[in-house]
JSON list of C-alpha atoms in Angstrom, two decimals:
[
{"chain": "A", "resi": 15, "resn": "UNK", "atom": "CA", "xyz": [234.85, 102.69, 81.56]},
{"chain": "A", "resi": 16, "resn": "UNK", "atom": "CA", "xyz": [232.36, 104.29, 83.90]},
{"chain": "A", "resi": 17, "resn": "UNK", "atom": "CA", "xyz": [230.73, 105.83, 80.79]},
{"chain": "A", "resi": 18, "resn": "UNK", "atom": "CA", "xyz": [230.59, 102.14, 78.50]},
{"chain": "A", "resi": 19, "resn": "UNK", "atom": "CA", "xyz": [228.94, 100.61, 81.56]},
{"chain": "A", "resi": 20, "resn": "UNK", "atom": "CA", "xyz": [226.38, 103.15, 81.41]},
{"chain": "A", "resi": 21, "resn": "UNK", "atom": "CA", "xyz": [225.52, 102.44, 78.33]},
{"chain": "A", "resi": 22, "resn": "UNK", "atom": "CA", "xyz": [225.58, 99.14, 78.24]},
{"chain": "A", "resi": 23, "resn": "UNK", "atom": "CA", "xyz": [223.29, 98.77, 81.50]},
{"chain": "A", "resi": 24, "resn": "UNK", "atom": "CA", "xyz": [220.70, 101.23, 79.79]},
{"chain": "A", "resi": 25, "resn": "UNK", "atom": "CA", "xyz": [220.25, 99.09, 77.09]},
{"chain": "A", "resi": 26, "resn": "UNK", "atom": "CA", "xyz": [221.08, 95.13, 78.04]},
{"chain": "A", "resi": 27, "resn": "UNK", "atom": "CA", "xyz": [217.59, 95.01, 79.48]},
{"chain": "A", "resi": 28, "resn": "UNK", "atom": "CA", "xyz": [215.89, 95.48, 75.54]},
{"chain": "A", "resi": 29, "resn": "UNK", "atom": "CA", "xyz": [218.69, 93.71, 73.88]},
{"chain": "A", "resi": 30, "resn": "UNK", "atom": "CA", "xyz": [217.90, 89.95, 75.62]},
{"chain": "A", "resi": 31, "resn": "UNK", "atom": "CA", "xyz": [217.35, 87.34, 73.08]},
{"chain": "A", "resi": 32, "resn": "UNK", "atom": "CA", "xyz": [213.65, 87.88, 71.46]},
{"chain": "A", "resi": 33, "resn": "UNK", "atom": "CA", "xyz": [213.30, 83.88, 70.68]},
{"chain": "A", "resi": 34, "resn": "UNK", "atom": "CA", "xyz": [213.92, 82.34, 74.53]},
{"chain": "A", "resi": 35, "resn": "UNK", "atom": "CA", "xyz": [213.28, 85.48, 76.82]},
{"chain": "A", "resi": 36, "resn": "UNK", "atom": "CA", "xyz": [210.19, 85.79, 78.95]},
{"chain": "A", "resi": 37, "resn": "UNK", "atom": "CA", "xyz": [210.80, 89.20, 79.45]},
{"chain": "A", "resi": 38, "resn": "UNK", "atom": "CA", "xyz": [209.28, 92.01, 77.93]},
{"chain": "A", "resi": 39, "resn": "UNK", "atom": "CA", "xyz": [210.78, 94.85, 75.80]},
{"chain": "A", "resi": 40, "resn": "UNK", "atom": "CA", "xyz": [213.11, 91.82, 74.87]},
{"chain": "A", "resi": 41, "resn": "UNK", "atom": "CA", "xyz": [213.53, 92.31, 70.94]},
{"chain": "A", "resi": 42, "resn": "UNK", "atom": "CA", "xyz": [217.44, 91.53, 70.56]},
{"chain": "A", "resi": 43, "resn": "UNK", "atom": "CA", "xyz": [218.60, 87.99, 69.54]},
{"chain": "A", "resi": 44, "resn": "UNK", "atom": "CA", "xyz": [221.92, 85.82, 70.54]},
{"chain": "A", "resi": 45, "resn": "UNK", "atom": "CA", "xyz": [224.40, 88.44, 69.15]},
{"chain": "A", "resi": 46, "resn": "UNK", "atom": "CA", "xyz": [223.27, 91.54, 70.57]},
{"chain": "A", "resi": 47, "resn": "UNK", "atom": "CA", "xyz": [223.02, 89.39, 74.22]},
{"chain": "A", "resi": 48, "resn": "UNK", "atom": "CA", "xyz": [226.92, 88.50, 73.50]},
{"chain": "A", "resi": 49, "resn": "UNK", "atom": "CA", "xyz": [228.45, 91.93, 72.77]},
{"chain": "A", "resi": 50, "resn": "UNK", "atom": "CA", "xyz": [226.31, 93.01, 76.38]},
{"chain": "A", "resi": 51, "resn": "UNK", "atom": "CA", "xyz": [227.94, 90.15, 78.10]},
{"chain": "A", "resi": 52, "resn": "UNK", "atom": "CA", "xyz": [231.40, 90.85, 76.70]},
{"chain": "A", "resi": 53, "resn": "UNK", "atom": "CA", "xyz": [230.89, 94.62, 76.80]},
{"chain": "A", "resi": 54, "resn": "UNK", "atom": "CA", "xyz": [229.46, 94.10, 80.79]},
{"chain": "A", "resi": 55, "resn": "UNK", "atom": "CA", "xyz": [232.81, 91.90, 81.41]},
{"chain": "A", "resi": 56, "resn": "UNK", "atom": "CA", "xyz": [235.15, 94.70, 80.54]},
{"chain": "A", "resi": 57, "resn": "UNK", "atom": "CA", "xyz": [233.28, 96.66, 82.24]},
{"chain": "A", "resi": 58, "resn": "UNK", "atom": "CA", "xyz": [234.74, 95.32, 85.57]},
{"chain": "A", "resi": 59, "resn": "UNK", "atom": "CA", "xyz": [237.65, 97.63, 84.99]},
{"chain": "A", "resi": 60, "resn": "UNK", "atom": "CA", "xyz": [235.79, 100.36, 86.48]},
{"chain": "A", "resi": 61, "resn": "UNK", "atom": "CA", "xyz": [235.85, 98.10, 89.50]},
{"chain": "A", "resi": 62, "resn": "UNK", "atom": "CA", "xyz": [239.28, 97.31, 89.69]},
{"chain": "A", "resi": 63, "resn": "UNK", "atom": "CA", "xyz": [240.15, 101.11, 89.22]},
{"chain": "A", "resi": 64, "resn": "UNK", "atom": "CA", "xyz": [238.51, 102.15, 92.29]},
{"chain": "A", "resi": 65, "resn": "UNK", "atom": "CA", "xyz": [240.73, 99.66, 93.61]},
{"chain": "A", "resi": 66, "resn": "UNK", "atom": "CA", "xyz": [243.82, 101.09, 91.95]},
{"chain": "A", "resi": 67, "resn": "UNK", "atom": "CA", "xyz": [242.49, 104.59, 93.39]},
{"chain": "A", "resi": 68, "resn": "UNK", "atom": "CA", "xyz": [242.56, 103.35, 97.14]},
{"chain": "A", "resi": 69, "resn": "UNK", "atom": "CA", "xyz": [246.26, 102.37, 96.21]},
{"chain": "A", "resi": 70, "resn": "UNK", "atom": "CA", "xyz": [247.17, 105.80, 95.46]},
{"chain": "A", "resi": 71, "resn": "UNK", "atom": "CA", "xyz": [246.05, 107.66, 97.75]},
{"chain": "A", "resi": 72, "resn": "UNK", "atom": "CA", "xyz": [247.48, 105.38, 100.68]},
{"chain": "A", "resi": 73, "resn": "UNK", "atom": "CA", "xyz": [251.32, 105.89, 99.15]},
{"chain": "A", "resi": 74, "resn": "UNK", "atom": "CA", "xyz": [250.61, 109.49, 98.41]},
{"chain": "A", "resi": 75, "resn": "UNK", "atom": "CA", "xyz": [249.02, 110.60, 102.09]},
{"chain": "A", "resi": 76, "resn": "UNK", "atom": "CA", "xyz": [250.67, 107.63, 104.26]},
{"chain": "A", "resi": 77, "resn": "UNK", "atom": "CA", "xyz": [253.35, 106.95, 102.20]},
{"chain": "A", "resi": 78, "resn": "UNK", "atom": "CA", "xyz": [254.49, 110.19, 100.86]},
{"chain": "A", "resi": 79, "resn": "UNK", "atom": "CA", "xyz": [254.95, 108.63, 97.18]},
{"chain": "A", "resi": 80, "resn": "UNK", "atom": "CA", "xyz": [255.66, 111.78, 94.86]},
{"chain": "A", "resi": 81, "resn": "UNK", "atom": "CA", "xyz": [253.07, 112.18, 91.95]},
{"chain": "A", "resi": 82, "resn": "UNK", "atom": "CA", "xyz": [256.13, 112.12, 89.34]},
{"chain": "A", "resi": 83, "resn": "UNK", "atom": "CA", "xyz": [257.33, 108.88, 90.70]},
{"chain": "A", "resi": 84, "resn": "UNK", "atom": "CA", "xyz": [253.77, 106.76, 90.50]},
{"chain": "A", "resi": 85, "resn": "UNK", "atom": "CA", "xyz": [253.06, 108.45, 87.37]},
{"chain": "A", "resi": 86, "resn": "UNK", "atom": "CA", "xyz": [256.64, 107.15, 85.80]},
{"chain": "A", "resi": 87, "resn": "UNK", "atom": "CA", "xyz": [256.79, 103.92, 87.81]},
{"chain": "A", "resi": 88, "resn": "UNK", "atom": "CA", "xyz": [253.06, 102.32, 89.33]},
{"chain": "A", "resi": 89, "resn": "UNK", "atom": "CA", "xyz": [250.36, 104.11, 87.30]},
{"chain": "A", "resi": 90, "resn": "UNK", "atom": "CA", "xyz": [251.34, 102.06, 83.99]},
{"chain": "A", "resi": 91, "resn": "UNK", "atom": "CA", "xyz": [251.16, 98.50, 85.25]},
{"chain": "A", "resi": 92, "resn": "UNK", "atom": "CA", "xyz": [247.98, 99.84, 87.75]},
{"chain": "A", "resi": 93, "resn": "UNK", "atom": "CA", "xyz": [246.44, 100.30, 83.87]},
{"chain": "A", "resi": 94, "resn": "UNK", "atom": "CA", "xyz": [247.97, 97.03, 82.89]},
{"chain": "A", "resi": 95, "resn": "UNK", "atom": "CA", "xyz": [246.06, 95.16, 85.27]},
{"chain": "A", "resi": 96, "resn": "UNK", "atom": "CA", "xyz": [242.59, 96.85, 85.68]},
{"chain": "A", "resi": 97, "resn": "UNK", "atom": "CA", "xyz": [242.14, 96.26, 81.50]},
{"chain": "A", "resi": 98, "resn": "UNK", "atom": "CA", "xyz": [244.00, 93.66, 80.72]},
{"chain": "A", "resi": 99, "resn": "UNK", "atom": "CA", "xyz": [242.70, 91.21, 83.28]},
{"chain": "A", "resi": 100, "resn": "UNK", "atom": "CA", "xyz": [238.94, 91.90, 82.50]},
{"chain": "A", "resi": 101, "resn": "UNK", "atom": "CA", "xyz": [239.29, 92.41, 78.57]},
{"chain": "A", "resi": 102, "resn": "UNK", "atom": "CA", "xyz": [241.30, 88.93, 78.92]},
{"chain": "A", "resi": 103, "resn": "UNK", "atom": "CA", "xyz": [238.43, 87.03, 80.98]},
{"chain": "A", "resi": 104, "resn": "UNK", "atom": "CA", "xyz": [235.92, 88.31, 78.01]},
{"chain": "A", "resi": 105, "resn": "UNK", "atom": "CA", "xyz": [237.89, 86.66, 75.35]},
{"chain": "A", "resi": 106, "resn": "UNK", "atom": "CA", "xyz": [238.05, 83.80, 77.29]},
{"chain": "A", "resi": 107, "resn": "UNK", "atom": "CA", "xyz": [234.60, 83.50, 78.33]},
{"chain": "A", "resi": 108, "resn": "UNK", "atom": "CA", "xyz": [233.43, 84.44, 74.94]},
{"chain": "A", "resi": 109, "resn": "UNK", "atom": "CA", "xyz": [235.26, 81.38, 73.14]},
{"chain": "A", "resi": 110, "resn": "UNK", "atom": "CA", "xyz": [234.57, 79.14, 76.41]},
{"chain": "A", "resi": 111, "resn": "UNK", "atom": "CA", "xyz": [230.99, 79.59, 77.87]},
{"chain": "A", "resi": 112, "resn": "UNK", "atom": "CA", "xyz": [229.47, 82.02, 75.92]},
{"chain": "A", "resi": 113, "resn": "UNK", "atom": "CA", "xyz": [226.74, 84.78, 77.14]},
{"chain": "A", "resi": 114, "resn": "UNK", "atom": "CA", "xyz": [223.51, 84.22, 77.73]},
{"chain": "A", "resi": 115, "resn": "UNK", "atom": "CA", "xyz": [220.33, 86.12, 79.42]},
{"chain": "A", "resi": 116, "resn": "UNK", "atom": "CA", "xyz": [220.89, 86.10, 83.36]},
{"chain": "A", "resi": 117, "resn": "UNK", "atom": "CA", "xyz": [218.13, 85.02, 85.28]},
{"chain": "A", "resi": 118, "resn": "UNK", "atom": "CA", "xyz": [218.96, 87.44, 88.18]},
{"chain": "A", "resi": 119, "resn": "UNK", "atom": "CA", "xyz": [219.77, 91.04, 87.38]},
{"chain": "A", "resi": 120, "resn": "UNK", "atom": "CA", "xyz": [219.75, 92.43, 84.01]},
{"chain": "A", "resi": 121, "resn": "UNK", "atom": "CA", "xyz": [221.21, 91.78, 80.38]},
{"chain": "A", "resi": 122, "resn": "UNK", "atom": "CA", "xyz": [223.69, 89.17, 79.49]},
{"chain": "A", "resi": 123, "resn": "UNK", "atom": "CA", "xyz": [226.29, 87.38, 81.26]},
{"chain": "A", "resi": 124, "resn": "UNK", "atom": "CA", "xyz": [227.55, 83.78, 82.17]},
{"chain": "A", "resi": 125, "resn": "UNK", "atom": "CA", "xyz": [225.11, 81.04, 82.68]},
{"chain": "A", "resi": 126, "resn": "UNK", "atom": "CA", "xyz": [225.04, 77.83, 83.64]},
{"chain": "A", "resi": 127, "resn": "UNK", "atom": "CA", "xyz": [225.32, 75.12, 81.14]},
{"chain": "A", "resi": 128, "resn": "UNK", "atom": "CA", "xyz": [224.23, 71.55, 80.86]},
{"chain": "A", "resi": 129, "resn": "UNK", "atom": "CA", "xyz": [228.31, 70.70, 83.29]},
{"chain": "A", "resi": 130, "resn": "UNK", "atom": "CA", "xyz": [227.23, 72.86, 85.81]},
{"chain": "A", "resi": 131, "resn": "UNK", "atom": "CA", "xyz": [223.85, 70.51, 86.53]},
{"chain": "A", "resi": 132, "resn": "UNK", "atom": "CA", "xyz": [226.25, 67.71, 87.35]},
{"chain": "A", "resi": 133, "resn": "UNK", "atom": "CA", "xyz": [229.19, 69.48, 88.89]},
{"chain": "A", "resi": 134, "resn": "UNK", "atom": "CA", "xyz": [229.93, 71.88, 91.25]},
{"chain": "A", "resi": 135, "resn": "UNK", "atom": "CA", "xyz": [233.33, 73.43, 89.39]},
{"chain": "A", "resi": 136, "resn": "UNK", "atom": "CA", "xyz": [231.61, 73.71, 86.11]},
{"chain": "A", "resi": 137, "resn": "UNK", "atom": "CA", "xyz": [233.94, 75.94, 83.65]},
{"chain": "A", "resi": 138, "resn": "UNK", "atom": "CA", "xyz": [231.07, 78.73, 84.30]},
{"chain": "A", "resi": 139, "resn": "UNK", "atom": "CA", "xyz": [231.48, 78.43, 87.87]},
{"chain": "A", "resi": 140, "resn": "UNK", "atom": "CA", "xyz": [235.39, 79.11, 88.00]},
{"chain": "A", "resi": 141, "resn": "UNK", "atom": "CA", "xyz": [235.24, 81.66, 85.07]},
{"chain": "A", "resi": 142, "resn": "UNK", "atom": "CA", "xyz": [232.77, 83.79, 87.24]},
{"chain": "A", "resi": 143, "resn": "UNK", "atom": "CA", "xyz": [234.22, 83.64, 90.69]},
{"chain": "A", "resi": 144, "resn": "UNK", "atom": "CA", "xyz": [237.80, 84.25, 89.00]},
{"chain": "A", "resi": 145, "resn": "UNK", "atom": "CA", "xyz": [236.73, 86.79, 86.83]},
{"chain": "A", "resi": 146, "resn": "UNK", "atom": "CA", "xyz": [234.14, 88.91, 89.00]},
{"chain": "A", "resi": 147, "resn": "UNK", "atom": "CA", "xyz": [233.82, 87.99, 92.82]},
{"chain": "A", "resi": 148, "resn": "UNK", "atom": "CA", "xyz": [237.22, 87.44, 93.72]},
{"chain": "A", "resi": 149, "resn": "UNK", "atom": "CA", "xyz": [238.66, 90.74, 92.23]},
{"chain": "A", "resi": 150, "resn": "UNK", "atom": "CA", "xyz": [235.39, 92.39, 94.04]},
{"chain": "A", "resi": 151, "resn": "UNK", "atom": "CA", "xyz": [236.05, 90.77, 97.34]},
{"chain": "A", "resi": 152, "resn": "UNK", "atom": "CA", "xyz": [239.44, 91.71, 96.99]},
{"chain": "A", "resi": 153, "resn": "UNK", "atom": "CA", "xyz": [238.58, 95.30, 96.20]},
{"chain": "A", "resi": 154, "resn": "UNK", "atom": "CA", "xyz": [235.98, 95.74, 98.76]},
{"chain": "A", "resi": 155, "resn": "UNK", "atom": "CA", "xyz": [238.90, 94.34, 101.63]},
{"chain": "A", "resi": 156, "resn": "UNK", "atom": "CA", "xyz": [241.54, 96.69, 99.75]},
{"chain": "A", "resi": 157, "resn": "UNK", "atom": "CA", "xyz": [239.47, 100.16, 100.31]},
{"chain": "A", "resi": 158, "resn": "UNK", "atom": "CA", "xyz": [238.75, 98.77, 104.08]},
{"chain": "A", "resi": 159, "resn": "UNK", "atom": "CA", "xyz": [242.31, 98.82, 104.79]},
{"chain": "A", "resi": 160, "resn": "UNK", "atom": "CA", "xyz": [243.77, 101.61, 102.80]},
{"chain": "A", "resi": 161, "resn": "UNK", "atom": "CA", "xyz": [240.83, 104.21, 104.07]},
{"chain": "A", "resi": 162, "resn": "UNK", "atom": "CA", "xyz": [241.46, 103.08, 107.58]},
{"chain": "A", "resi": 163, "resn": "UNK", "atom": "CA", "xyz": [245.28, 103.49, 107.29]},
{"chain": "A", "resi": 164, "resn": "UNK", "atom": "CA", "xyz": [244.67, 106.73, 105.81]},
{"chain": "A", "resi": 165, "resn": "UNK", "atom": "CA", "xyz": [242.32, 108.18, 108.58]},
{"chain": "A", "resi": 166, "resn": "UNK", "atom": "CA", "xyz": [245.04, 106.09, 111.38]},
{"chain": "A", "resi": 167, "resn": "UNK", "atom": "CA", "xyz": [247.80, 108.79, 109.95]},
{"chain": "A", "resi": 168, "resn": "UNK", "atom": "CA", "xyz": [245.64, 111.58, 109.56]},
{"chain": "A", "resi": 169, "resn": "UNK", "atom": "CA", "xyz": [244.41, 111.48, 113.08]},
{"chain": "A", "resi": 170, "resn": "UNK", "atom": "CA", "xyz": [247.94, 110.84, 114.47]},
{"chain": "A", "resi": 171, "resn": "UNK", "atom": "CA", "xyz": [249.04, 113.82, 112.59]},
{"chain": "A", "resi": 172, "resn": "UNK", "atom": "CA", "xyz": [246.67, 116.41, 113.70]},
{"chain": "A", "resi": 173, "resn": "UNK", "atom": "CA", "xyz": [247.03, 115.23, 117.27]},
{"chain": "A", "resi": 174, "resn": "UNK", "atom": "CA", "xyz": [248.98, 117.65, 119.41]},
{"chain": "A", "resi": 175, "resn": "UNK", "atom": "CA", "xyz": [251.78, 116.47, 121.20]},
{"chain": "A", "resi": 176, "resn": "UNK", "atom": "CA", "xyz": [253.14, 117.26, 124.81]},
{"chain": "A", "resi": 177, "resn": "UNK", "atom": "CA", "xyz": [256.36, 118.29, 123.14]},
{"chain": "A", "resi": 178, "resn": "UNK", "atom": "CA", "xyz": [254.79, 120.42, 120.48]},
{"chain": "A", "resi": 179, "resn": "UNK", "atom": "CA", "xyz": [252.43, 122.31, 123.11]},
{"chain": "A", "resi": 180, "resn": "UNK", "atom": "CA", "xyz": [255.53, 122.89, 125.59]},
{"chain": "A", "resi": 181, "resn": "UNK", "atom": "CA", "xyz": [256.81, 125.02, 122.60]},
{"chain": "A", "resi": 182, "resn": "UNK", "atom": "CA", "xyz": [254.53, 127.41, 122.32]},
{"chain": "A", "resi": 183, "resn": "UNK", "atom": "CA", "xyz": [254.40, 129.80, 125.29]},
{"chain": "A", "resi": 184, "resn": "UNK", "atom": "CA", "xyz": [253.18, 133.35, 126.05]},
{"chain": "A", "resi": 185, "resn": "UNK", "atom": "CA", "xyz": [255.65, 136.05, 127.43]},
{"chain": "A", "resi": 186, "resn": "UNK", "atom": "CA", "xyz": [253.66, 139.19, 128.55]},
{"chain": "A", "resi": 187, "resn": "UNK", "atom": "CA", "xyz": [255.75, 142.03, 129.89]},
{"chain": "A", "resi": 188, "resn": "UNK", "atom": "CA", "xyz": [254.56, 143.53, 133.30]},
{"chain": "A", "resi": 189, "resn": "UNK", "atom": "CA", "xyz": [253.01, 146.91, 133.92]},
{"chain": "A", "resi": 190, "resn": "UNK", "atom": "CA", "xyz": [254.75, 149.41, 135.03]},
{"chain": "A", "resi": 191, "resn": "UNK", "atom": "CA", "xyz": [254.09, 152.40, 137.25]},
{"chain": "A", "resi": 192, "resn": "UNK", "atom": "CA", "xyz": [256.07, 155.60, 137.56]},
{"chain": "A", "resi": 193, "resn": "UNK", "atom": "CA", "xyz": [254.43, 158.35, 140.01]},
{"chain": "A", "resi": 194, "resn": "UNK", "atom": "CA", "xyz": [256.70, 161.33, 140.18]},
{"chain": "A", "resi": 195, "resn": "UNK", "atom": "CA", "xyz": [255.87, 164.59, 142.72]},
{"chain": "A", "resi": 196, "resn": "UNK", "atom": "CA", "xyz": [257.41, 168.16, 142.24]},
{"chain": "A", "resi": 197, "resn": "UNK", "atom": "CA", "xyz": [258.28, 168.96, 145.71]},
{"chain": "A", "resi": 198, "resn": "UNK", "atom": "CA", "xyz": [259.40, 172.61, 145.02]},
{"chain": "A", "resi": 199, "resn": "UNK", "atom": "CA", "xyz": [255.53, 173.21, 143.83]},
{"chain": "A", "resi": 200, "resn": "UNK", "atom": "CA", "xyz": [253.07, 174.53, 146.02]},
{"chain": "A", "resi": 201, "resn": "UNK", "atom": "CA", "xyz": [251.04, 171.69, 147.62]},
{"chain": "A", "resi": 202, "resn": "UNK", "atom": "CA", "xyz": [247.75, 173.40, 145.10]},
{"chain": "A", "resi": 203, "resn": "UNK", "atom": "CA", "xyz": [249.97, 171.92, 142.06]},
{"chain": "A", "resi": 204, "resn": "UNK", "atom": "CA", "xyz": [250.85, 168.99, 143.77]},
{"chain": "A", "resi": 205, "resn": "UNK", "atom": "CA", "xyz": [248.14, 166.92, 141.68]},
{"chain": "A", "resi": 206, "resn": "UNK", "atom": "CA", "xyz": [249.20, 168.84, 138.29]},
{"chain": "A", "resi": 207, "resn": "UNK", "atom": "CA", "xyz": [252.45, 167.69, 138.86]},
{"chain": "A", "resi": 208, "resn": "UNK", "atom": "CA", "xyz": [252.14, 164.29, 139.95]},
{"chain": "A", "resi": 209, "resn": "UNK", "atom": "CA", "xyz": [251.77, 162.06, 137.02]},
{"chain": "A", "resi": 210, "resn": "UNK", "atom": "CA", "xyz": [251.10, 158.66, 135.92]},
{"chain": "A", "resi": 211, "resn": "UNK", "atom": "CA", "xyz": [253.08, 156.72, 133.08]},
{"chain": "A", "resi": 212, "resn": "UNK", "atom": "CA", "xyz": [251.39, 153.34, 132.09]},
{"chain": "A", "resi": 213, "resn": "UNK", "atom": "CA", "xyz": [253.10, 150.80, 129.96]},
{"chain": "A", "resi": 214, "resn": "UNK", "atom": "CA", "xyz": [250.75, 149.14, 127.84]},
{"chain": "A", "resi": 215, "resn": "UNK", "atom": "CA", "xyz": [251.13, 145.12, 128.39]},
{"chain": "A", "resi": 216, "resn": "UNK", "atom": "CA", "xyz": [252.50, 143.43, 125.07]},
{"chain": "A", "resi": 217, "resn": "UNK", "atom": "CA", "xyz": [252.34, 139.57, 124.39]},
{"chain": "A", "resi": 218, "resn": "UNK", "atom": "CA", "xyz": [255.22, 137.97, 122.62]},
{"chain": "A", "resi": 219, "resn": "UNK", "atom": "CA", "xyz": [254.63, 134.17, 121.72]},
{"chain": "A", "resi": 220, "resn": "UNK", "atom": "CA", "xyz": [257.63, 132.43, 120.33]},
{"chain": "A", "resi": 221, "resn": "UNK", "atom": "CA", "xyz": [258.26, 128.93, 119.20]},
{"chain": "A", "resi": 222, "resn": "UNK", "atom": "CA", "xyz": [260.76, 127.27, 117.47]},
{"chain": "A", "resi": 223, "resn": "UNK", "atom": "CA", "xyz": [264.20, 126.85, 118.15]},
{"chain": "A", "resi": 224, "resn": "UNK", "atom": "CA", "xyz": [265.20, 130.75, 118.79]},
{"chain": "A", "resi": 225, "resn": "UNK", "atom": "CA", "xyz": [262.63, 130.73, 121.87]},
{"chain": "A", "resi": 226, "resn": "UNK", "atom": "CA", "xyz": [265.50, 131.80, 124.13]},
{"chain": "A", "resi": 227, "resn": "UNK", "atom": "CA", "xyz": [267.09, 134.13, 122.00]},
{"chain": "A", "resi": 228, "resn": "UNK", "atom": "CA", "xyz": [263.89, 136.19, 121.34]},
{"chain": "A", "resi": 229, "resn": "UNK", "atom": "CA", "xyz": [262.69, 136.14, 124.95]},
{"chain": "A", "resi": 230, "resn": "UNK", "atom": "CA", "xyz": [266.36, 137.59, 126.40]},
{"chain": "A", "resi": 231, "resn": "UNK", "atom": "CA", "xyz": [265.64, 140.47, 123.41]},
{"chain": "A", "resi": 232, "resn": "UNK", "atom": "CA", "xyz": [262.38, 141.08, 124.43]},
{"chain": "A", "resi": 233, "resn": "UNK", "atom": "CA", "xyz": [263.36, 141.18, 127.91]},
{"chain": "A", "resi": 234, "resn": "UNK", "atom": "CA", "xyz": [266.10, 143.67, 126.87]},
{"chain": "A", "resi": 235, "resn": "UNK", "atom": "CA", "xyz": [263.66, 145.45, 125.10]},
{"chain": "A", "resi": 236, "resn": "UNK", "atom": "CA", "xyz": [261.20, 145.86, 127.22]},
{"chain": "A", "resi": 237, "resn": "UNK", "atom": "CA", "xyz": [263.38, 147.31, 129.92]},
{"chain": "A", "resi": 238, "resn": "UNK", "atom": "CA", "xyz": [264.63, 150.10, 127.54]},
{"chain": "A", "resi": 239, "resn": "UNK", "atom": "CA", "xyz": [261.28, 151.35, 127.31]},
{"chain": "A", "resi": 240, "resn": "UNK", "atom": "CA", "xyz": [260.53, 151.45, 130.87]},
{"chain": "A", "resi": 241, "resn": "UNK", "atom": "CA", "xyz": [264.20, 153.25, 131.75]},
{"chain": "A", "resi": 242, "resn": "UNK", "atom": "CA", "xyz": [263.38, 155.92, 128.53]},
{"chain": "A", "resi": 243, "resn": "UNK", "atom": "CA", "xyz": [260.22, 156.52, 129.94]},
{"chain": "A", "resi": 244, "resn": "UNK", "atom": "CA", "xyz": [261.58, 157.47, 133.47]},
{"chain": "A", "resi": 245, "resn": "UNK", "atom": "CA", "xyz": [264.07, 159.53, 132.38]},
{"chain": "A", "resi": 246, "resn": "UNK", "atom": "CA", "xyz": [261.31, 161.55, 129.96]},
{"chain": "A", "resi": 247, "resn": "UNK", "atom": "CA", "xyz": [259.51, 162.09, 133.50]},
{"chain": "A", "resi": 248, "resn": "UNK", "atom": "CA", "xyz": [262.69, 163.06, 135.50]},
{"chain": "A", "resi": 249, "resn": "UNK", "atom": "CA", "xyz": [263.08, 165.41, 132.77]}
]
């Protein structure tokens, strides 16, 4: 649909009735300005889909709404309804009202006939608020909401919690100093024989549910080393 609007708005402005418009470049006639204002009414579906779009993303990322299950259950009638309701209006407004040149914008569309001079809900009148403004109000109001639920959720969920940062904690292990002297050396080797064993300070961070577990191991751990390390030095 994106692409038929295209094409349709690149050419409605030269296909405008050659007999009544006061435009220039105008060289089409009263057919060629009705298939532009039937081919610009189904164009609306591109509208609606963006619409449609806003709907799935809010029950995929607020929602949680599985791709399978919109694809099986919602994306058919979300079809339904963004062709069906603007191919409908152009039959309608085809057989109704008819197309003419628009005297605001480009190409072909509604216009006012000789009822609308002397009424206010002229068939026109209805046919274009129910057929374009109401679904674009509605559409407009629709992304609002959606996109602002949407960024509600996503902000909530990469917000850290009190809970979740009570969690995570760092365990370091202390250093540990062993100075041993030979006192059966003379006091000359007293500085060859004294010696310095340095444990090198290790970091565990644990979260999760085994926190406790994992920290009594390391604990355990850690105190291996030190008492292996002392007896190497006795030795």
């Amino acid at each position: 649909y994106d692409i038929i609007s295209s094409l349709n708005w690149s050419v409605a402005a030269f296909l405008r009735p050659q007999e009544t418009s006061l435009r220039m470049l105008s060289i089409g006639n009263k057919t060629t300005c009705n298939i532009v204002g039937f081919v610009n009414q189904i164009s609306h579906a591109t509208m609606i889909y963006q619409g449609m779009l806003g709907a799935y993303f809010l029950l995929t990322a607020r929602y949680g709404f599985s791709n399978a299950y919109i694809a099986r259950k919602i994306e058919p009638w979300m079809h339904i309804v963004s062709i069906v309701y603007p191919l409908s209006f152009a039959i309608v407004q085809s057989v109704l009202a008819g197309f003419g040149e628009v005297t605001m914008g480009v190409g072909c569309w509604l216009i006012g006939t000789d009822e609308c001079e002397t009424e206010t809900l002229c068939t026109t009148r209805i046919l274009s608020w129910v057929s374009y403004a109401i679904p674009l109000v509605s559409v407009i109001i629709s992304l609002i909401v959606n996109n602002t639920i949407i960024l509600l959720h996503a902000r909530k969920q990469m917000r850290p919690t009190p809970h979740s940062i009570s969690k995570s904690f760092t365990l370091s292990s202390p250093v540990h100093s062993v100075d041993h002297d030979d006192d059966d050396d003379d006091s000359d080797n007293d500085s060859d024989d004294s010696s310095t064993t340095t444990q090198p300070e290790s970091k565990y961070v644990f979260t999760g549910k085994e926190d406790y577990k994992d920290e009594r191991s390391a604990d355990i751990m850690t105190g291996s080393v030190n008492s292996t390390a002392n007896i190497n030095k006795d030795q």
